[in-house]
Amino acid sequence: MSTNHPPAQALPTRQPAAAPNAQQPPRPVFGSFWMGGFESACQINSRGQRLDMIAQTQHDRFAFQDYRNLHGVGIAAARDGVRWHLVDRGSHYDFRSLTPLVQAARQADVRVVWNLCHYGWPTNVDVLAPSFVDRFARYVRAVVQHIRDLTDQPLAFVPINEISFLAWGICTDCIIYPYAFGHGRAVKQQLIRAAIAACEAIWDVDPAARIMHVDPIIHVVPPRDQPDLIEAARDQHNTQWEAWDMLAGRHEPHLGGHPRYLDIVGVNYYHANQWEHPDVRLRWEDVPLDARWVPLRTLLDEVHRRYGRPMVMAETSHFGDGRARWISSVGHQLCESMSQGVPIDGVCLYPIIDRPDWDTEGHWHNSGLWDIHPQPDGTLKRRLNTDYAEAFERCRAMLESAQARS
């Protein structure tokens, strides 16, 4: 179905609680340009199993060590998750799964952007029920108050991680419960309502809190020999704007969107974010590249021109031997973006420690800056991947130089 989208133009910027000193150089929106993302997905997967990536990577056991490790590679901020299904017990809130993470971050002096819903919710919650929005808002308010009581760090949150991808995973590919095939529009609308209610709940507790809405940026092209699919490819490409446009009130304003809700735009970018309609990946690793491949700097410029918001690359990484080459490529593209006046307010290596597959038990992706090495006693030892770390250090130095020039 063809979707009408408003013309690309920047939205008015939400003013922070306190204006920065105009004589001081701008600081990254989360205090540290580089961030480390801890995988926190906790949905019910395609096999009907509840995931808990924080537990599966033993980040719940080694949070302080994981946070402290970030400082050793020049990272002072993180993305991490609150596990809704563990906190919200229906009649009360149980913060035992969250408190140690907040305390560890405070002790390690790492600022965290908390995912409040990373694909999963309590088993007795129906995403399409009218009660979903209020239940989520109550949970969010309780979580924000609890974190506020435990730390004096500036607070930041992602209400619902990847609304567009989550709706697709539930309703198109059916890899995430409740496997509501064909109900993508209704699910996306409901997630937007819930995200808006969460923004209000967050600001009720802490008006200075920052809110980032994260989704993938994509590029979709038609097959070379099928001009009849040009419009279908364009429609698929334009789906990336729907959630942000809804939140900002530019699309389906009856959902309650408003420009103030689009505080920070978080863009996720991986090797599979460009494809030929409907689902044939354009290979970034080929030399020469497919002529239809669009440079990352072009995609970032498109986001910047459309919204004019602070923009953070909220997730990026690769796997195996490709990790070093990927971060080097991303770094060069970011330098070009900055030289062309496109502001980038942060980059998150995601995941920062390796992660297991959602559906294939025992398979690890080899995608972190730290690899996982199981020990005889069951402990998952972290080991810095040397090639990735060296490439990241070169990338970090290159970007610091670019920032100094911009």
XYZ file of C-alpha atoms in Angstrom:
406
model
C 0.000 0.000 0.000
C 1.347 3.399 -0.909
C 1.878 5.664 2.093
C 1.782 9.442 1.831
C 4.566 11.130 3.764
C 4.954 14.822 4.532
C 7.810 16.624 2.796
C 11.204 16.352 4.456
C 11.758 19.401 6.614
C 13.351 19.890 9.994
C 11.156 19.998 13.070
C 11.504 22.677 15.756
C 14.002 21.572 18.364
C 12.908 20.772 21.903
C 14.763 23.040 24.281
C 16.830 21.365 27.017
C 16.147 22.201 30.645
C 19.246 24.406 30.844
C 20.881 26.131 27.903
C 24.615 25.363 27.514
C 27.222 28.087 27.821
C 27.559 29.466 24.299
C 31.332 29.948 24.813
C 31.899 26.273 25.561
C 32.318 23.675 22.794
C 29.229 21.478 22.381
C 29.245 18.270 24.394
C 27.901 14.940 23.157
C 24.240 14.603 24.015
C 24.987 11.733 26.438
C 28.287 13.110 27.744
C 30.411 10.624 25.779
C 30.522 10.486 21.990
C 31.204 6.751 22.083
C 28.774 4.370 23.737
C 28.705 0.647 24.419
C 25.416 -1.179 23.933
C 24.534 -4.191 26.076
C 22.059 -6.464 24.339
C 18.913 -6.516 26.477
C 16.268 -8.164 24.283
C 13.763 -10.103 26.397
C 10.963 -11.052 24.017
C 9.374 -14.436 23.473
C 11.089 -15.681 20.326
C 9.781 -17.622 17.327
C 10.179 -20.893 19.261
C 8.005 -19.687 22.129
C 10.975 -19.230 24.471
C 11.451 -16.193 26.706
C 14.802 -14.561 26.029
C 16.827 -12.637 28.588
C 19.995 -11.428 26.916
C 21.204 -9.631 30.024
C 21.202 -12.924 31.902
C 22.388 -14.997 28.937
C 25.515 -12.846 28.561
C 25.905 -12.708 32.374
C 25.857 -8.937 32.219
C 23.618 -9.087 35.300
C 26.499 -10.788 37.160
C 29.369 -8.703 35.792
C 27.781 -5.303 35.230
C 30.405 -3.340 37.153
C 33.239 -5.076 35.303
C 31.462 -4.554 31.976
C 30.965 -0.854 32.658
C 34.522 -0.374 33.886
C 35.866 -2.092 30.783
C 34.290 0.658 28.694
C 36.541 3.318 30.197
C 39.595 1.327 29.120
C 38.698 1.869 25.459
C 37.568 5.477 25.749
C 33.836 4.916 26.235
C 31.901 6.575 29.067
C 28.255 5.952 28.142
C 26.142 2.883 27.491
C 22.800 1.588 26.321
C 21.315 -0.994 28.655
C 17.927 -2.452 29.397
C 15.189 -2.649 32.005
C 13.472 -6.031 31.804
C 9.785 -5.167 31.929
C 8.739 -8.773 32.446
C 10.876 -9.023 35.604
C 10.004 -5.625 37.085
C 6.240 -5.474 36.532
C 4.532 -8.120 38.661
C 1.037 -6.764 38.103
C 0.234 -5.920 41.721
C 3.674 -4.485 42.504
C 7.083 -3.658 41.034
C 10.146 -5.759 41.763
C 13.376 -3.869 41.093
C 15.851 -6.575 42.112
C 16.833 -7.144 38.466
C 17.427 -3.431 37.866
C 18.957 -2.007 41.042
C 22.381 -3.715 40.679
C 22.759 -2.384 37.140
C 21.961 1.195 38.161
C 24.324 0.995 41.114
C 27.109 -0.530 39.012
C 26.786 2.206 36.386
C 26.935 4.887 39.052
C 29.991 3.307 40.693
C 31.742 2.894 37.346
C 30.853 6.453 36.295
C 29.105 5.357 33.104
C 26.020 7.224 31.941
C 23.310 4.833 30.768
C 20.508 5.279 28.265
C 17.906 2.792 29.497
C 15.726 0.773 27.118
C 12.363 0.499 28.848
C 10.851 -2.025 26.433
C 13.273 -4.093 24.395
C 10.740 -6.229 22.536
C 9.411 -8.033 25.620
C 6.645 -7.509 28.197
C 4.960 -9.566 30.937
C 3.171 -12.675 29.693
C -0.230 -11.374 30.834
C 0.083 -8.172 28.786
C -1.652 -7.928 25.393
C 0.025 -5.384 23.113
C -3.241 -4.717 21.265
C -5.440 -4.328 24.338
C -6.531 -0.783 25.300
C -4.937 -1.356 28.722
C -1.465 -1.780 27.190
C -0.743 1.944 27.006
C -1.696 2.734 30.599
C 0.100 -0.342 31.934
C 3.282 0.640 30.137
C 3.073 4.254 31.315
C 2.625 3.182 34.957
C 5.602 0.845 34.710
C 7.735 3.555 33.068
C 6.890 6.093 35.750
C 7.830 3.624 38.495
C 11.117 2.707 36.799
C 12.153 6.310 36.202
C 11.397 7.211 39.824
C 13.407 4.221 41.045
C 16.429 5.124 38.907
C 16.112 8.780 39.912
C 16.230 7.715 43.581
C 19.413 5.676 43.025
C 21.578 8.041 41.006
C 22.286 11.705 40.438
C 23.414 11.084 36.856
C 21.445 12.806 34.072
C 18.739 10.409 32.928
C 18.027 9.225 29.388
C 15.660 6.591 28.031
C 14.513 4.730 24.949
C 10.806 4.070 25.607
C 10.275 1.286 23.032
C 13.262 -0.001 21.123
C 12.868 -0.005 17.334
C 9.119 0.502 16.972
C 9.229 -0.115 13.222
C 11.344 -3.266 13.488
C 9.300 -4.548 16.420
C 6.041 -4.147 14.501
C 7.609 -5.938 11.529
C 8.955 -8.728 13.739
C 5.545 -9.281 15.318
C 3.345 -8.911 12.266
C 5.336 -9.695 9.127
C 8.162 -12.104 9.906
C 6.511 -13.439 13.091
C 9.793 -13.821 14.962
C 8.488 -12.025 18.061
C 5.440 -12.836 20.193
C 2.453 -12.384 19.772
C 3.022 -13.324 16.078
C 0.125 -11.112 14.925
C 0.558 -11.621 11.177
C -1.134 -8.950 9.107
C -1.757 -6.508 11.962
C 1.308 -4.338 11.437
C -0.546 -1.021 11.250
C -2.515 -1.657 14.453
C 0.577 -2.795 16.355
C 2.663 0.175 15.197
C -0.091 2.601 16.168
C -0.366 1.008 19.603
C 3.391 1.186 20.149
C 3.328 4.862 19.195
C 0.566 5.555 21.734
C 2.567 3.719 24.378
C 5.797 5.557 23.534
C 4.038 8.925 23.790
C 2.513 7.983 27.137
C 5.981 6.888 28.277
C 7.477 10.264 27.314
C 4.919 12.023 29.496
C 5.549 9.610 32.365
C 9.303 10.162 32.128
C 9.005 13.940 32.112
C 6.511 13.847 34.994
C 9.318 12.405 37.122
C 12.284 14.207 35.566
C 11.553 17.102 33.187
C 15.248 17.232 32.216
C 15.434 13.597 31.089
C 16.413 13.007 27.469
C 14.454 10.596 25.301
C 15.795 8.816 22.233
C 13.593 7.012 19.729
C 15.554 4.341 17.893
C 14.858 2.667 14.554
C 16.895 1.337 11.607
C 17.728 3.559 8.676
C 17.349 1.677 5.401
C 17.684 1.988 1.644
C 15.526 -0.098 -0.697
C 15.890 -0.278 -4.481
C 13.827 -2.062 -7.152
C 15.247 -4.998 -9.106
C 17.107 -3.759 -12.185
C 14.870 -5.634 -14.581
C 11.521 -4.888 -12.917
C 10.569 -1.218 -13.314
C 7.045 -2.134 -12.239
C 8.420 -2.519 -8.688
C 9.820 1.015 -8.429
C 6.818 2.259 -6.450
C 6.787 -0.815 -4.184
C 10.480 -0.331 -3.410
C 9.888 3.364 -2.686
C 7.013 2.526 -0.329
C 9.155 -0.023 1.486
C 11.974 2.514 1.772
C 9.599 5.119 3.206
C 8.385 2.866 6.012
C 11.514 3.896 7.930
C 9.974 7.332 8.533
C 6.592 6.208 9.834
C 7.341 5.797 13.542
C 9.334 9.030 13.851
C 6.704 10.920 11.832
C 3.904 9.522 14.023
C 5.738 10.493 17.208
C 6.232 14.012 15.862
C 2.567 14.350 14.841
C 3.416 14.640 11.130
C 1.673 11.386 10.250
C -1.577 10.082 11.764
C -1.821 12.998 14.235
C -4.851 11.405 15.905
C -2.332 9.176 17.756
C -1.288 12.207 19.800
C 2.128 12.898 18.336
C 3.843 16.254 18.725
C 7.307 17.601 17.803
C 8.327 17.673 21.468
C 8.294 13.872 21.625
C 10.987 13.528 18.968
C 13.774 14.639 21.280
C 16.726 12.588 19.964
C 16.700 10.452 16.819
C 18.598 7.191 17.207
C 19.534 5.489 13.935
C 20.616 1.852 13.741
C 22.766 0.743 10.828
C 24.094 -2.714 9.974
C 25.361 -4.534 6.901
C 21.842 -5.699 5.968
C 20.133 -2.276 6.009
C 20.206 -1.876 2.235
C 18.428 -4.296 -0.058
C 16.689 -4.933 -3.332
C 12.921 -5.104 -2.992
C 11.543 -7.162 -1.448
C 14.362 -8.869 0.505
C 17.631 -9.363 -1.418
C 20.520 -7.818 0.516
C 22.900 -5.437 -1.241
C 26.343 -6.712 -0.270
C 28.501 -4.077 1.428
C 31.496 -6.418 1.348
C 31.715 -6.601 -2.453
C 34.405 -4.690 -4.347
C 33.278 -2.788 -6.273
C 30.024 -2.062 -4.487
C 26.696 -2.432 -6.228
C 26.092 0.893 -7.995
C 22.769 1.172 -6.165
C 24.460 1.142 -2.742
C 24.049 4.485 -0.977
C 26.845 5.772 1.290
C 26.018 5.997 4.988
C 26.711 9.738 4.910
C 23.839 10.147 2.433
C 21.420 8.263 4.677
C 22.452 10.343 7.688
C 22.040 13.562 5.721
C 18.516 12.468 4.776
C 17.607 11.973 8.446
C 19.159 15.285 9.440
C 17.357 17.225 6.723
C 14.046 15.610 7.572
C 14.071 16.120 11.336
C 16.864 18.508 12.341
C 17.160 16.748 15.700
C 20.173 15.621 17.690
C 21.114 12.371 15.989
C 22.924 9.396 17.498
C 23.997 6.233 15.722
C 22.330 4.067 18.345
C 23.538 0.696 17.016
C 26.223 -0.429 14.624
C 28.545 -3.435 14.381
C 29.415 -6.434 12.270
C 30.509 -9.968 13.085
C 33.579 -12.191 12.833
C 36.499 -10.935 10.772
C 34.324 -8.190 9.284
C 34.134 -6.196 12.528
C 37.345 -4.235 12.006
C 36.608 -3.395 8.381
C 33.052 -2.368 9.259
C 33.963 0.113 12.005
C 36.684 1.570 9.782
C 34.155 2.093 6.988
C 31.622 3.626 9.376
C 34.288 5.942 10.778
C 35.252 7.270 7.351
C 31.594 7.855 6.471
C 31.002 9.711 9.731
C 34.014 11.934 9.087
C 32.599 12.811 5.678
C 29.210 13.521 7.247
C 30.754 15.892 9.763
C 32.782 17.646 7.065
C 29.521 18.229 5.174
C 27.862 19.772 8.222
C 25.739 16.817 9.319
C 25.982 16.700 13.138
C 26.468 13.294 14.749
C 26.047 13.384 18.521
C 27.240 9.891 19.341
C 27.926 6.355 18.139
C 27.051 3.161 20.002
C 28.915 -0.096 19.339
C 26.140 -2.638 19.644
C 26.571 -5.163 21.041
C 29.642 -4.214 23.026
C 30.009 -7.786 24.322
C 29.114 -10.745 22.155
C 25.537 -11.984 22.071
C 23.871 -15.334 21.439
C 21.409 -15.867 18.629
C 17.722 -15.324 19.408
C 16.580 -18.616 17.911
C 19.603 -20.921 17.649
C 20.634 -22.070 21.088
C 24.392 -22.147 21.625
C 25.228 -19.997 18.585
C 27.100 -16.765 19.316
C 27.429 -14.028 16.725
C 31.053 -12.997 17.378
C 29.923 -9.411 17.061
C 31.164 -7.676 20.209
C 34.216 -5.621 21.030
C 34.617 -8.245 23.728
C 34.298 -11.891 22.738
C 32.747 -14.422 25.108
C 34.777 -17.423 26.274
C 32.894 -19.986 28.414
C 34.885 -21.270 31.373
C 34.662 -24.736 33.001
C 32.757 -23.253 35.954
C 30.105 -21.767 33.632
C 31.452 -18.216 33.790
C 31.448 -16.281 30.526
C 34.846 -14.615 30.366
C 35.179 -11.387 28.373
C 38.181 -11.116 26.054
C 38.891 -7.989 24.030
C 38.974 -8.724 20.297
C 42.338 -7.301 19.268
C 41.630 -6.599 15.591
C 38.316 -4.892 16.342
C 39.820 -2.921 19.228
C 42.719 -1.646 17.115
C 40.392 -0.611 14.297
C 38.086 1.082 16.795
C 40.993 3.027 18.306
C 42.010 4.275 14.854
C 38.387 5.185 14.160
C 38.105 7.021 17.468
C 41.244 9.057 16.782
C 40.068 9.858 13.255
C 36.690 11.094 14.478
C 38.196 13.157 17.286
C 40.312 14.909 14.660
C 37.247 15.452 12.458
C 35.273 16.847 15.396
C 38.086 19.270 16.212
C 38.006 20.572 12.636
C 34.222 20.889 12.398
